[in-house]
Coordinates of C-alpha atoms and ligand atoms in Angstrom, one line a residue:
M1 CA 59.3 170.9 -138.0
N2 CA 56.9 173.6 -136.8
N3 CA 56.4 176.4 -134.4
E4 CA 54.8 174.1 -131.9
Q5 CA 57.8 171.8 -131.8
L6 CA 60.1 174.7 -131.2
E7 CA 57.8 176.0 -128.5
N8 CA 57.7 172.6 -126.8
I9 CA 61.5 172.4 -126.8
K10 CA 61.8 175.9 -125.3
V11 CA 59.3 175.1 -122.5
E12 CA 61.0 171.8 -121.7
L13 CA 64.5 173.3 -121.6
L14 CA 63.5 176.3 -119.5
D15 CA 61.7 173.9 -117.1
D16 CA 64.8 171.7 -116.9
I17 CA 67.0 174.7 -116.2
K18 CA 64.6 175.9 -113.5
N19 CA 64.6 172.6 -111.8
A20 CA 68.4 172.0 -112.0
K21 CA 69.8 171.4 -108.5
S22 CA 73.5 171.6 -109.3
L23 CA 76.1 172.7 -111.8
K24 CA 76.5 169.1 -112.9
D25 CA 72.7 169.1 -113.8
L26 CA 73.3 172.2 -115.9
V27 CA 76.1 170.4 -117.8
G28 CA 73.6 167.6 -118.7
I29 CA 71.0 170.1 -119.9
K30 CA 73.6 171.8 -122.1
V31 CA 74.4 168.5 -123.7
N32 CA 70.7 167.7 -124.2
A33 CA 70.2 171.1 -125.9
F34 CA 73.4 171.8 -127.8
G35 CA 75.1 168.4 -128.0
K36 CA 75.4 166.5 -131.3
S37 CA 72.0 165.0 -131.1
G38 CA 70.6 167.6 -128.7
S39 CA 67.2 169.1 -129.2
I40 CA 68.3 172.5 -130.5
S41 CA 70.9 170.9 -132.8
S42 CA 68.2 168.6 -134.2
L43 CA 66.1 171.7 -134.9
S44 CA 69.0 173.2 -136.9
K45 CA 69.4 170.0 -138.8
G46 CA 65.6 170.0 -139.6
M47 CA 66.1 173.2 -141.5
R48 CA 67.1 171.1 -144.5
D49 CA 63.5 169.9 -144.9
L50 CA 62.0 173.4 -145.0
S51 CA 61.1 175.3 -148.1
P52 CA 63.5 178.1 -149.0
E53 CA 61.0 180.7 -148.0
D54 CA 60.4 179.3 -144.5
R55 CA 64.1 178.8 -143.8
P56 CA 65.1 182.4 -142.8
K57 CA 62.1 182.8 -140.5
F58 CA 62.9 179.5 -138.7
G59 CA 66.6 180.2 -138.7
A60 CA 65.9 183.4 -136.8
M61 CA 63.6 181.7 -134.4
I62 CA 66.2 179.0 -133.6
N63 CA 68.8 181.6 -133.0
E64 CA 66.5 183.5 -130.7
L65 CA 65.8 180.2 -128.8
K66 CA 69.6 179.5 -128.6
T67 CA 70.1 183.0 -127.1
I68 CA 67.3 182.6 -124.6
I69 CA 68.5 179.1 -123.4
E70 CA 72.1 180.3 -123.2
E71 CA 71.3 183.3 -121.1
T72 CA 69.0 181.4 -118.8
L73 CA 71.7 178.8 -118.4
K74 CA 74.2 181.5 -117.6
S75 CA 72.1 183.1 -114.9
K76 CA 71.2 179.7 -113.5
E77 CA 74.8 178.9 -113.3
I78 CA 75.6 182.0 -111.4
E79 CA 72.7 181.3 -109.0
L80 CA 73.9 177.7 -108.4
E81 CA 77.5 178.8 -107.9
N82 CA 76.5 181.3 -105.3
A83 CA 74.3 178.7 -103.6
E84 CA 77.2 176.2 -103.5
L85 CA 79.6 178.7 -102.1
K86 CA 77.1 179.7 -99.5
A87 CA 76.6 176.1 -98.5
K88 CA 80.3 175.5 -98.3
L89 CA 80.9 178.5 -96.2
E90 CA 78.1 177.5 -93.8
H91 CA 79.4 174.0 -93.7
E92 CA 83.0 175.0 -92.9
Q93 CA 82.1 177.6 -90.3
I94 CA 84.3 177.3 -87.2
D95 CA 82.5 176.9 -84.0
I96 CA 84.6 179.2 -81.7
T97 CA 82.6 178.1 -78.6
E98 CA 83.7 174.5 -79.0
P99 CA 86.2 173.5 -76.2
S100 CA 89.8 173.3 -77.5
K101 CA 91.9 170.1 -77.6
G102 CA 94.7 171.9 -75.9
I103 CA 98.1 172.8 -77.3
E104 CA 101.2 170.6 -76.6
V105 CA 103.8 173.0 -75.2
G106 CA 107.4 172.0 -75.5
A107 CA 110.2 172.8 -73.0
L108 CA 113.8 173.8 -73.3
H109 CA 116.4 171.1 -72.9
P110 CA 117.9 171.5 -69.4
I111 CA 121.3 172.4 -70.9
A112 CA 119.8 175.0 -73.3
D113 CA 117.9 176.4 -70.4
V114 CA 121.0 176.8 -68.2
I115 CA 122.9 178.4 -71.0
D116 CA 120.0 180.9 -71.5
R117 CA 119.9 181.7 -67.8
L118 CA 123.7 182.1 -67.4
T119 CA 124.0 184.1 -70.6
D120 CA 121.2 186.4 -69.5
I121 CA 122.9 187.1 -66.2
C122 CA 126.3 187.7 -67.8
V123 CA 124.9 189.9 -70.6
D124 CA 123.3 192.0 -67.8
M125 CA 126.8 192.4 -66.3
G126 CA 128.1 193.6 -69.6
F127 CA 129.6 190.4 -71.1
S128 CA 129.6 189.7 -74.9
V129 CA 128.8 186.2 -76.0
V130 CA 131.2 184.5 -78.4
E131 CA 131.7 181.1 -79.9
G132 CA 134.7 179.0 -80.8
P133 CA 135.3 175.8 -82.8
E134 CA 134.7 172.4 -81.3
I135 CA 137.4 170.9 -83.4
E136 CA 140.4 172.8 -82.1
S137 CA 144.1 173.0 -82.5
D138 CA 146.5 171.7 -79.8
Y139 CA 147.8 175.2 -79.7
Y140 CA 144.6 177.0 -78.6
N141 CA 143.3 174.2 -76.4
F142 CA 146.6 173.6 -74.6
E143 CA 149.8 175.5 -75.6
A144 CA 148.3 179.0 -75.5
M145 CA 146.7 178.1 -72.2
N146 CA 150.2 177.5 -70.8
I147 CA 149.9 173.7 -71.1
P148 CA 153.0 172.7 -73.2
K149 CA 153.3 169.2 -74.7
N150 CA 154.1 166.6 -72.1
H151 CA 152.8 168.8 -69.3
P152 CA 151.4 166.6 -66.6
S153 CA 148.1 168.7 -66.4
R154 CA 147.2 167.3 -69.8
D155 CA 146.4 164.1 -68.0
M156 CA 143.6 165.9 -66.2
Q157 CA 141.7 166.2 -69.4
D158 CA 141.6 162.8 -71.3
T159 CA 141.5 164.3 -74.7
F160 CA 140.2 163.0 -78.0
F161 CA 143.0 163.7 -80.5
I162 CA 142.2 163.6 -84.2
T163 CA 145.8 164.1 -85.3
D164 CA 148.8 165.1 -83.2
E165 CA 147.8 168.8 -83.7
I166 CA 144.0 168.6 -84.0
L167 CA 141.6 167.6 -81.3
L168 CA 138.1 167.9 -79.9
R169 CA 138.4 170.8 -77.5
S170 CA 138.6 169.5 -73.9
Q171 CA 137.8 172.9 -72.4
T172 CA 136.1 176.2 -73.6
S173 CA 139.3 177.9 -72.3
A174 CA 140.5 177.3 -75.9
V175 CA 138.4 180.3 -76.9
Q176 CA 140.3 182.6 -74.5
A177 CA 143.5 182.8 -76.6
R178 CA 141.5 183.2 -79.8
E179 CA 139.6 186.1 -78.4
M180 CA 142.7 187.8 -76.8
E181 CA 144.5 187.7 -80.1
V182 CA 141.7 189.7 -81.8
R183 CA 140.3 191.9 -79.1
K184 CA 141.7 195.1 -77.5
P185 CA 141.3 195.3 -73.7
P186 CA 139.2 196.1 -71.8
F187 CA 136.8 193.4 -72.7
K188 CA 134.4 190.9 -71.1
I189 CA 133.4 187.7 -72.9
I190 CA 131.6 184.5 -72.2
C191 CA 131.7 181.4 -74.4
P192 CA 129.2 178.6 -73.8
G193 CA 129.6 175.4 -75.8
K194 CA 130.3 171.7 -76.1
T195 CA 133.5 170.1 -74.8
Y196 CA 134.8 166.6 -75.1
R197 CA 136.7 164.2 -72.9
N198 CA 137.2 160.5 -72.8
D199 CA 135.2 160.0 -69.6
S200 CA 131.9 158.3 -69.0
D201 CA 129.9 157.4 -65.8
A202 CA 126.9 158.7 -63.9
T203 CA 128.3 162.2 -63.7
H204 CA 130.6 162.3 -66.7
S205 CA 129.7 162.2 -70.4
P206 CA 132.2 162.2 -73.3
V207 CA 130.4 165.3 -74.6
F208 CA 129.5 167.8 -72.0
H209 CA 129.1 171.7 -71.8
Q210 CA 131.1 174.5 -70.3
L211 CA 130.7 178.2 -70.1
E212 CA 133.9 180.1 -70.1
G213 CA 134.2 183.7 -68.9
L214 CA 137.1 186.1 -69.4
V215 CA 137.6 189.6 -68.3
V216 CA 140.7 191.6 -69.3
D217 CA 141.2 195.1 -68.0
E218 CA 143.6 197.3 -65.9
N219 CA 143.7 196.7 -62.2
I220 CA 141.8 193.4 -62.2
S221 CA 142.2 191.4 -59.0
M222 CA 141.0 188.3 -57.3
A223 CA 138.5 190.5 -55.4
D224 CA 136.7 191.3 -58.7
L225 CA 136.5 187.7 -59.6
K226 CA 135.1 186.7 -56.2
S227 CA 132.5 189.4 -56.1
M228 CA 131.4 188.8 -59.7
L229 CA 131.0 185.0 -59.1
T230 CA 129.1 185.6 -55.9
I231 CA 126.6 187.8 -57.7
L232 CA 126.4 185.3 -60.5
M233 CA 125.8 182.3 -58.3
R234 CA 123.2 184.1 -56.1
R235 CA 121.3 185.2 -59.3
L236 CA 121.3 181.6 -60.5
Y237 CA 120.6 179.6 -57.3
G238 CA 119.0 182.2 -55.1
D239 CA 120.1 185.0 -52.6
D240 CA 120.7 182.6 -49.7
T241 CA 123.3 180.6 -51.6
K242 CA 126.6 180.3 -49.7
I243 CA 129.8 180.4 -51.8
R244 CA 133.1 178.7 -50.9
F245 CA 136.4 179.5 -52.6
R246 CA 139.1 176.8 -52.4
P247 CA 142.7 177.2 -53.6
S248 CA 143.4 175.1 -56.7
F249 CA 145.7 174.8 -59.6
F250 CA 145.3 175.5 -63.3
P251 CA 148.3 176.3 -65.6
F252 CA 146.5 179.2 -67.2
T253 CA 145.5 181.0 -64.0
E254 CA 147.6 182.2 -61.0
P255 CA 146.3 182.1 -58.4
S256 CA 143.6 179.5 -59.2
I257 CA 140.5 178.7 -57.3
E258 CA 137.6 176.2 -57.4
V259 CA 134.2 177.4 -56.4
D260 CA 131.6 175.5 -54.4
V261 CA 128.0 176.6 -53.7
S262 CA 125.7 175.5 -50.9
C263 CA 123.5 172.7 -52.3
P264 CA 120.4 174.3 -53.6
S265 CA 118.3 171.2 -52.9
C266 CA 119.1 170.9 -49.2
H267 CA 120.5 174.4 -48.5
G268 CA 123.6 173.0 -47.0
K269 CA 122.2 170.4 -44.7
G270 CA 123.4 167.5 -46.7
C271 CA 121.4 165.3 -49.0
N272 CA 121.9 162.8 -51.9
V273 CA 122.4 165.5 -54.5
C274 CA 125.5 166.9 -52.6
K275 CA 126.4 163.4 -51.2
G276 CA 125.9 164.6 -47.7
T277 CA 128.4 167.4 -47.9
G278 CA 126.0 170.4 -48.2
M279 CA 128.3 171.9 -50.9
L280 CA 128.6 171.3 -54.6
E281 CA 131.7 172.0 -56.7
L282 CA 130.7 174.0 -59.8
L283 CA 133.6 175.8 -61.4
G284 CA 137.3 176.5 -61.8
A285 CA 138.5 180.1 -62.0
G286 CA 141.5 182.3 -61.3
V287 CA 143.5 185.4 -62.2
V288 CA 144.8 184.9 -65.8
N289 CA 148.4 183.8 -65.7
P290 CA 150.5 186.7 -67.2
K291 CA 152.2 184.2 -69.5
V292 CA 148.9 183.5 -71.1
L293 CA 148.3 187.2 -71.7
E294 CA 151.7 187.6 -73.2
M295 CA 151.4 184.6 -75.5
S296 CA 148.3 186.2 -77.1
G297 CA 149.9 189.6 -77.5
I298 CA 148.4 191.4 -74.4
D299 CA 150.8 193.6 -72.3
S300 CA 150.8 191.8 -69.0
K301 CA 152.4 194.9 -67.3
K302 CA 149.4 197.0 -68.2
Y303 CA 146.6 194.5 -68.2
R304 CA 145.3 191.7 -66.0
G305 CA 142.5 189.4 -66.3
F306 CA 140.3 186.8 -64.6
A307 CA 138.7 183.7 -66.0
F308 CA 136.2 181.1 -65.0
G309 CA 134.9 177.9 -66.5
F310 CA 131.5 176.5 -65.5
G311 CA 130.5 172.9 -65.9
L312 CA 127.0 173.4 -67.4
D313 CA 125.8 169.7 -67.1
R314 CA 126.4 169.8 -63.4
T315 CA 124.7 173.1 -63.1
A316 CA 121.7 171.9 -65.0
M317 CA 121.6 168.6 -63.0
I318 CA 121.6 170.6 -59.8
L319 CA 118.9 173.0 -60.9
D320 CA 116.6 170.3 -62.2
G321 CA 117.4 167.5 -59.8
I322 CA 118.7 165.2 -62.4
N323 CA 120.7 162.3 -61.0
N324 CA 122.3 160.7 -64.1
I325 CA 124.0 162.8 -66.8
R326 CA 123.0 160.3 -69.5
N327 CA 119.4 161.5 -69.1
L328 CA 120.6 164.8 -70.7
Y329 CA 121.7 163.0 -73.8
R330 CA 119.2 160.2 -74.3
N331 CA 116.5 162.4 -75.8
D332 CA 113.9 160.4 -74.1
I333 CA 110.7 162.4 -74.6
R334 CA 109.3 161.3 -71.2
F335 CA 112.3 162.8 -69.5
L336 CA 112.2 166.0 -71.5
E337 CA 108.4 166.3 -70.8
Q338 CA 109.2 166.6 -67.1
M339 CA 111.2 169.7 -67.8
K340 CA 108.1 171.7 -68.7
Ligands
LIG401 N1 139.2 175.0 -68.2 C1 139.1 174.6 -66.8 C2 138.6 173.1 -66.8 O1 138.0 172.7 -67.8 C3 138.2 175.5 -66.0 C4 138.8 176.8 -65.8 C5 138.4 177.8 -66.7 C6 139.7 177.2 -64.8 C7 138.9 179.1 -66.6 C8 140.2 178.4 -64.6 C9 139.8 179.4 -65.5 O2 138.7 172.4 -65.8

Protein backbone atom coordinates (compact mmCIF):
# COMPACT_ATOMS: atom_id res chain seq x y z
CA MET A 1 0.00 0.00 0.00
CA ASN A 2 1.32 3.42 -0.94
CA ASN A 3 0.39 7.05 -1.50
CA GLU A 4 -0.38 6.46 -5.11
CA GLN A 5 -2.88 3.72 -4.35
CA LEU A 6 -4.61 5.99 -1.86
CA GLU A 7 -4.65 8.84 -4.35
CA ASN A 8 -6.16 6.57 -7.04
CA ILE A 9 -8.92 5.42 -4.71
CA LYS A 10 -9.70 9.03 -3.83
CA VAL A 11 -9.85 10.15 -7.47
CA GLU A 12 -11.99 7.18 -8.42
CA LEU A 13 -14.48 7.68 -5.59
CA LEU A 14 -14.77 11.43 -6.13
CA ASP A 15 -15.33 10.77 -9.82
CA ASP A 16 -18.03 8.21 -9.07
CA ILE A 17 -19.76 10.61 -6.71
CA LYS A 18 -19.63 13.38 -9.26
CA ASN A 19 -21.24 11.17 -11.90
CA ALA A 20 -23.91 9.68 -9.64
CA LYS A 21 -27.36 10.21 -11.09
CA SER A 22 -29.55 9.16 -8.19
CA LEU A 23 -29.65 8.56 -4.47
CA LYS A 24 -29.58 4.86 -5.30
CA ASP A 25 -26.23 5.33 -7.10
CA LEU A 26 -24.88 7.00 -3.97
CA VAL A 27 -25.82 4.00 -1.86
CA GLY A 28 -23.80 1.81 -4.26
CA ILE A 29 -20.78 4.13 -3.97
CA LYS A 30 -20.97 4.06 -0.18
CA VAL A 31 -20.88 0.25 -0.23
CA ASN A 32 -17.93 0.31 -2.64
CA ALA A 33 -16.02 2.60 -0.30
CA PHE A 34 -17.00 1.64 3.23
CA GLY A 35 -18.51 -1.84 2.81
CA LYS A 36 -16.78 -4.92 4.18
CA SER A 37 -14.60 -5.30 1.14
CA GLY A 38 -14.88 -1.65 0.07
CA SER A 39 -11.83 0.24 -1.15
CA ILE A 40 -11.35 2.38 1.96
CA SER A 41 -11.99 -0.58 4.27
CA SER A 42 -9.28 -2.54 2.39
CA LEU A 43 -6.87 0.37 2.86
CA SER A 44 -7.47 0.20 6.61
CA LYS A 45 -6.90 -3.53 6.57
CA GLY A 46 -3.62 -2.99 4.63
CA MET A 47 -2.26 -1.01 7.60
CA ARG A 48 -1.26 -4.35 9.13
CA ASP A 49 1.49 -4.76 6.52
CA LEU A 50 3.07 -1.36 7.25
CA SER A 51 6.00 -0.71 9.46
CA PRO A 52 5.14 0.76 12.86
CA GLU A 53 6.71 4.09 11.85
CA ASP A 54 4.57 4.42 8.70
CA ARG A 55 1.32 3.44 10.37
CA PRO A 56 0.39 6.74 12.07
CA LYS A 57 1.07 8.76 8.93
CA PHE A 58 -1.04 6.44 6.78
CA GLY A 59 -3.72 6.19 9.40
CA ALA A 60 -4.07 9.95 9.34
CA MET A 61 -4.22 9.97 5.53
CA ILE A 62 -6.93 7.30 5.49
CA ASN A 63 -8.94 9.26 8.04
CA GLU A 64 -8.61 12.37 5.95
CA LEU A 65 -9.76 10.45 2.88
CA LYS A 66 -12.75 9.09 4.81
CA THR A 67 -13.75 12.61 5.83
CA ILE A 68 -13.43 13.97 2.32
CA ILE A 69 -15.48 11.14 0.83
CA GLU A 70 -18.14 11.37 3.53
CA GLU A 71 -18.52 15.11 3.09
CA THR A 72 -18.64 14.87 -0.68
CA LEU A 73 -21.22 12.12 -0.43
CA LYS A 74 -23.31 14.25 1.91
CA SER A 75 -23.33 17.30 -0.32
CA LYS A 76 -24.05 15.17 -3.38
CA GLU A 77 -26.91 13.58 -1.49
CA ILE A 78 -28.45 16.98 -0.76
CA GLU A 79 -27.97 18.02 -4.36
CA LEU A 80 -29.68 14.87 -5.66
CA GLU A 81 -32.52 15.13 -3.15
CA ASN A 82 -33.25 18.67 -4.27
CA ALA A 83 -33.12 17.64 -7.90
CA GLU A 84 -35.53 14.76 -7.28
CA LEU A 85 -37.94 17.00 -5.42
CA LYS A 86 -37.81 19.59 -8.17
CA ALA A 87 -38.48 16.94 -10.82
CA LYS A 88 -41.37 15.56 -8.79
CA LEU A 89 -42.93 19.01 -8.33
CA GLU A 90 -42.60 19.76 -12.02
CA HIS A 91 -44.07 16.41 -12.92
CA GLU A 92 -47.04 16.79 -10.58
CA GLN A 93 -47.82 20.32 -11.60
CA ILE A 94 -51.54 20.85 -12.22
CA ASP A 95 -52.45 22.34 -15.53
CA ILE A 96 -55.19 24.74 -14.56
CA THR A 97 -55.93 25.53 -18.20
CA GLU A 98 -56.97 21.95 -18.97
CA PRO A 99 -60.74 21.66 -19.54
CA SER A 100 -62.50 20.06 -16.56
CA LYS A 101 -64.36 16.76 -16.62
CA GLY A 102 -67.42 18.41 -15.07
CA ILE A 103 -68.85 17.74 -11.63
CA GLU A 104 -71.83 15.45 -11.11
CA VAL A 105 -74.39 17.51 -9.22
CA GLY A 106 -76.97 15.63 -7.20
CA ALA A 107 -80.57 16.67 -6.56
CA LEU A 108 -82.84 16.62 -3.56
CA HIS A 109 -85.37 13.81 -3.46
CA PRO A 110 -88.79 15.27 -4.42
CA ILE A 111 -90.14 14.60 -0.89
CA ALA A 112 -87.15 16.23 0.80
CA ASP A 113 -87.52 19.14 -1.60
CA VAL A 114 -91.21 19.63 -0.79
CA ILE A 115 -90.52 19.38 2.97
CA ASP A 116 -87.82 22.05 2.56
CA ARG A 117 -90.09 24.36 0.60
CA LEU A 118 -93.09 24.05 2.92
CA THR A 119 -90.91 24.33 6.01
CA ASP A 120 -89.30 27.51 4.67
CA ILE A 121 -92.70 29.08 4.00
CA CYS A 122 -94.06 28.09 7.43
CA VAL A 123 -90.95 29.20 9.30
CA ASP A 124 -91.33 32.58 7.56
CA MET A 125 -94.84 32.70 9.03
CA GLY A 126 -93.49 32.09 12.52
CA PHE A 127 -93.94 28.34 12.90
CA SER A 128 -91.47 26.17 14.84
CA VAL A 129 -90.53 22.79 13.40
CA VAL A 130 -90.97 19.73 15.64
CA GLU A 131 -90.73 15.98 15.21
CA GLY A 132 -92.53 13.06 16.78
CA PRO A 133 -91.99 9.30 16.92
CA GLU A 134 -93.04 7.10 13.99
CA ILE A 135 -93.73 4.21 16.38
CA GLU A 136 -96.56 5.74 18.35
CA SER A 137 -99.04 4.82 21.02
CA ASP A 138 -102.71 4.27 20.30
CA TYR A 139 -103.32 7.13 22.72
CA TYR A 140 -101.50 9.87 20.77
CA ASN A 141 -102.39 8.59 17.31
CA PHE A 142 -106.11 8.08 18.04
CA GLU A 143 -107.51 8.60 21.51
CA ALA A 144 -106.05 12.02 22.20
CA MET A 145 -107.28 13.00 18.71
CA ASN A 146 -110.82 12.23 19.84
CA ILE A 147 -110.88 8.86 18.07
CA PRO A 148 -111.76 6.39 20.85
CA LYS A 149 -111.43 2.62 20.40
CA ASN A 150 -114.07 1.20 18.02
CA HIS A 151 -114.75 4.65 16.55
CA PRO A 152 -115.79 4.17 12.91
CA SER A 153 -113.32 6.80 11.69
CA ARG A 154 -110.46 4.45 12.59
CA ASP A 155 -111.46 2.56 9.46
CA MET A 156 -110.45 5.57 7.36
CA GLN A 157 -106.86 4.89 8.33
CA ASP A 158 -105.94 1.25 7.81
CA THR A 159 -103.39 1.10 10.59
CA PHE A 160 -100.34 -1.13 11.14
CA PHE A 161 -100.65 -2.24 14.75
CA ILE A 162 -97.56 -3.60 16.51
CA THR A 163 -99.45 -4.49 19.69
CA ASP A 164 -102.92 -3.45 20.88
CA GLU A 165 -101.47 -0.20 22.18
CA ILE A 166 -98.49 0.43 19.88
CA LEU A 167 -98.70 1.22 16.17
CA LEU A 168 -96.96 2.88 13.24
CA ARG A 169 -98.45 6.36 13.29
CA SER A 170 -101.11 6.72 10.62
CA GLN A 171 -101.12 10.52 10.77
CA THR A 172 -98.76 13.27 11.91
CA SER A 173 -101.75 14.53 13.94
CA ALA A 174 -100.29 12.25 16.65
CA VAL A 175 -97.75 15.00 17.30
CA GLN A 176 -100.49 17.52 18.14
CA ALA A 177 -101.34 16.13 21.59
CA ARG A 178 -97.67 15.53 22.41
CA GLU A 179 -96.91 19.19 21.75
CA MET A 180 -100.04 20.53 23.45
CA GLU A 181 -99.08 18.67 26.61
CA VAL A 182 -95.70 20.40 26.84
CA ARG A 183 -96.28 23.82 25.29
CA LYS A 184 -98.00 26.88 26.68
CA PRO A 185 -100.22 28.79 24.22
CA PRO A 186 -99.81 30.77 22.09
CA PHE A 187 -97.76 28.54 19.80
CA LYS A 188 -97.44 27.61 16.14
CA ILE A 189 -95.83 24.33 15.14
CA ILE A 190 -95.37 22.20 12.07
CA CYS A 191 -94.31 18.57 12.05
CA PRO A 192 -93.20 16.98 8.78
CA GLY A 193 -92.62 13.24 8.78
CA LYS A 194 -93.36 9.69 7.71
CA THR A 195 -96.75 8.09 8.23
CA TYR A 196 -97.95 4.53 7.57
CA ARG A 197 -101.14 2.91 6.33
CA ASN A 198 -101.91 -0.47 4.85
CA ASP A 199 -102.69 0.89 1.41
CA SER A 200 -100.90 0.46 -1.91
CA ASP A 201 -101.72 1.54 -5.49
CA ALA A 202 -100.56 4.17 -8.00
CA THR A 203 -101.36 7.02 -5.61
CA HIS A 204 -101.00 5.27 -2.23
CA SER A 205 -97.90 3.85 -0.61
CA PRO A 206 -97.74 2.01 2.76
CA VAL A 207 -95.21 4.63 3.84
CA PHE A 208 -96.00 8.20 2.91
CA HIS A 209 -95.39 11.68 4.27
CA GLN A 210 -97.48 14.34 5.92
CA LEU A 211 -96.86 17.78 7.26
CA GLU A 212 -98.98 18.68 10.24
CA GLY A 213 -99.59 22.26 11.32
CA LEU A 214 -101.09 23.41 14.60
CA VAL A 215 -101.76 26.91 15.90
CA VAL A 216 -103.16 27.51 19.38
CA ASP A 217 -103.98 31.03 20.54
CA GLU A 218 -106.81 33.21 21.80
CA ASN A 219 -109.47 34.26 19.27
CA ILE A 220 -108.48 31.80 16.56
CA SER A 221 -111.13 31.30 13.91
CA MET A 222 -111.78 29.56 10.62
CA ALA A 223 -110.95 32.84 8.89
CA ASP A 224 -107.36 32.65 10.20
CA LEU A 225 -107.03 29.10 8.92
CA LYS A 226 -108.41 29.97 5.49
CA SER A 227 -106.23 33.01 5.01
CA MET A 228 -103.10 31.22 6.22
CA LEU A 229 -103.68 28.24 3.92
CA THR A 230 -104.37 30.55 0.98
CA ILE A 231 -101.05 32.32 1.47
CA LEU A 232 -99.26 29.01 1.93
CA MET A 233 -100.72 27.45 -1.24
CA ARG A 234 -100.03 30.51 -3.34
CA ARG A 235 -96.43 30.63 -2.18
CA LEU A 236 -96.03 26.96 -3.01
CA TYR A 237 -97.86 26.76 -6.33
CA GLY A 238 -97.92 30.37 -7.57
CA ASP A 239 -100.00 33.51 -7.09
CA ASP A 240 -102.69 32.55 -9.61
CA THR A 241 -103.58 29.35 -7.69
CA LYS A 242 -107.29 29.04 -6.88
CA ILE A 243 -108.22 27.51 -3.56
CA ARG A 244 -111.44 25.68 -2.73
CA PHE A 245 -112.58 24.83 0.77
CA ARG A 246 -115.03 21.97 1.13
CA PRO A 247 -116.79 20.93 4.32
CA SER A 248 -115.53 17.62 5.65
CA PHE A 249 -115.27 15.60 8.84
CA PHE A 250 -112.39 14.77 11.18
CA PRO A 251 -113.01 13.79 14.81
CA PHE A 252 -110.26 16.16 15.99
CA THR A 253 -111.48 19.31 14.20
CA GLU A 254 -114.87 21.03 14.30
CA PRO A 255 -115.70 22.38 11.81
CA SER A 256 -113.51 20.42 9.38
CA ILE A 257 -112.60 21.21 5.82
CA GLU A 258 -110.74 19.70 2.91
CA VAL A 259 -108.73 21.99 0.72
CA ASP A 260 -108.34 21.74 -3.04
CA VAL A 261 -106.09 23.81 -5.28
CA SER A 262 -106.40 24.54 -8.97
CA CYS A 263 -104.23 22.05 -10.84
CA PRO A 264 -100.80 23.64 -11.30
CA SER A 265 -100.16 21.72 -14.49
CA CYS A 266 -103.30 22.85 -16.43
CA HIS A 267 -104.29 25.88 -14.30
CA GLY A 268 -107.80 24.54 -13.81
CA LYS A 269 -108.60 23.59 -17.40
CA GLY A 270 -108.53 19.84 -16.74
CA CYS A 271 -105.73 17.41 -17.61
CA ASN A 272 -104.55 13.92 -16.69
CA VAL A 273 -102.81 15.13 -13.50
CA CYS A 274 -106.17 16.32 -12.08
CA LYS A 275 -108.16 13.66 -13.95
CA GLY A 276 -110.00 16.37 -15.88
CA THR A 277 -111.42 18.09 -12.81
CA GLY A 278 -109.09 21.10 -12.82
CA MET A 279 -108.69 20.81 -9.04
CA LEU A 280 -106.56 18.69 -6.72
CA GLU A 281 -107.31 17.68 -3.17
CA LEU A 282 -104.32 18.45 -0.99
CA LEU A 283 -105.09 18.61 2.69
CA GLY A 284 -107.45 18.22 5.58
CA ALA A 285 -107.84 20.96 8.15
CA GLY A 286 -110.16 22.53 10.65
CA VAL A 287 -110.66 24.31 13.93
CA VAL A 288 -109.32 22.11 16.71
CA ASN A 289 -112.11 20.30 18.52
CA PRO A 290 -112.31 21.76 22.09
CA LYS A 291 -112.35 18.17 23.41
CA VAL A 292 -108.87 17.65 21.94
CA LEU A 293 -107.58 20.81 23.64
CA GLU A 294 -109.06 19.76 26.98
CA MET A 295 -107.64 16.22 26.81
CA SER A 296 -104.15 17.71 26.48
CA GLY A 297 -104.66 20.17 29.32
CA ILE A 298 -105.40 23.36 27.38
CA ASP A 299 -108.25 25.57 28.60
CA SER A 300 -110.70 25.49 25.70
CA LYS A 301 -112.66 28.46 27.07
CA LYS A 302 -109.62 30.67 26.74
CA TYR A 303 -107.82 29.13 23.76
CA ARG A 304 -108.74 27.85 20.36
CA GLY A 305 -106.70 26.38 17.61
CA PHE A 306 -106.60 25.35 14.01
CA ALA A 307 -104.80 22.43 12.43
CA PHE A 308 -103.99 21.20 8.97
CA GLY A 309 -102.43 18.06 7.54
CA PHE A 310 -100.75 18.04 4.14
CA GLY A 311 -100.17 14.93 2.07
CA LEU A 312 -96.58 15.55 0.99
CA ASP A 313 -96.32 12.76 -1.56
CA ARG A 314 -99.24 14.23 -3.47
CA THR A 315 -97.78 17.69 -3.17
CA ALA A 316 -94.44 16.45 -4.56
CA MET A 317 -96.11 14.46 -7.33
CA ILE A 318 -98.02 17.54 -8.45
CA LEU A 319 -95.01 19.85 -8.24
CA ASP A 320 -92.76 17.50 -10.19
CA GLY A 321 -95.33 15.89 -12.54
CA ILE A 322 -94.81 12.38 -11.14
CA ASN A 323 -97.61 9.96 -12.06
CA ASN A 324 -96.81 6.91 -9.90
CA ILE A 325 -96.12 7.24 -6.19
CA ARG A 326 -93.85 4.17 -6.31
CA ASN A 327 -91.29 6.19 -8.25
CA LEU A 328 -90.72 8.15 -5.07
CA TYR A 329 -89.61 5.02 -3.22
CA ARG A 330 -87.76 2.93 -5.81
CA ASN A 331 -84.53 4.90 -5.53
CA ASP A 332 -84.01 4.50 -9.26
CA ILE A 333 -81.10 6.77 -10.05
CA ARG A 334 -82.50 7.52 -13.54
CA PHE A 335 -85.68 8.87 -11.96
CA LEU A 336 -83.80 10.87 -9.34
CA GLU A 337 -81.53 12.36 -12.02
CA GLN A 338 -84.56 13.91 -13.68
CA MET A 339 -85.16 15.89 -10.49
CA LYS A 340 -82.08 18.05 -10.99
N1 LIG B 1 -104.78 13.78 10.00
C1 LIG B 1 -105.69 13.97 8.91
C2 LIG B 1 -105.47 12.84 7.92
O1 LIG B 1 -104.44 12.20 7.94
C3 LIG B 1 -105.49 15.31 8.27
C4 LIG B 1 -105.84 16.46 9.17
C5 LIG B 1 -104.87 17.05 9.94
C6 LIG B 1 -107.14 16.96 9.23
C7 LIG B 1 -105.17 18.12 10.78
C8 LIG B 1 -107.46 18.00 10.03
C9 LIG B 1 -106.49 18.59 10.82
O2 LIG B 1 -106.32 12.58 7.07
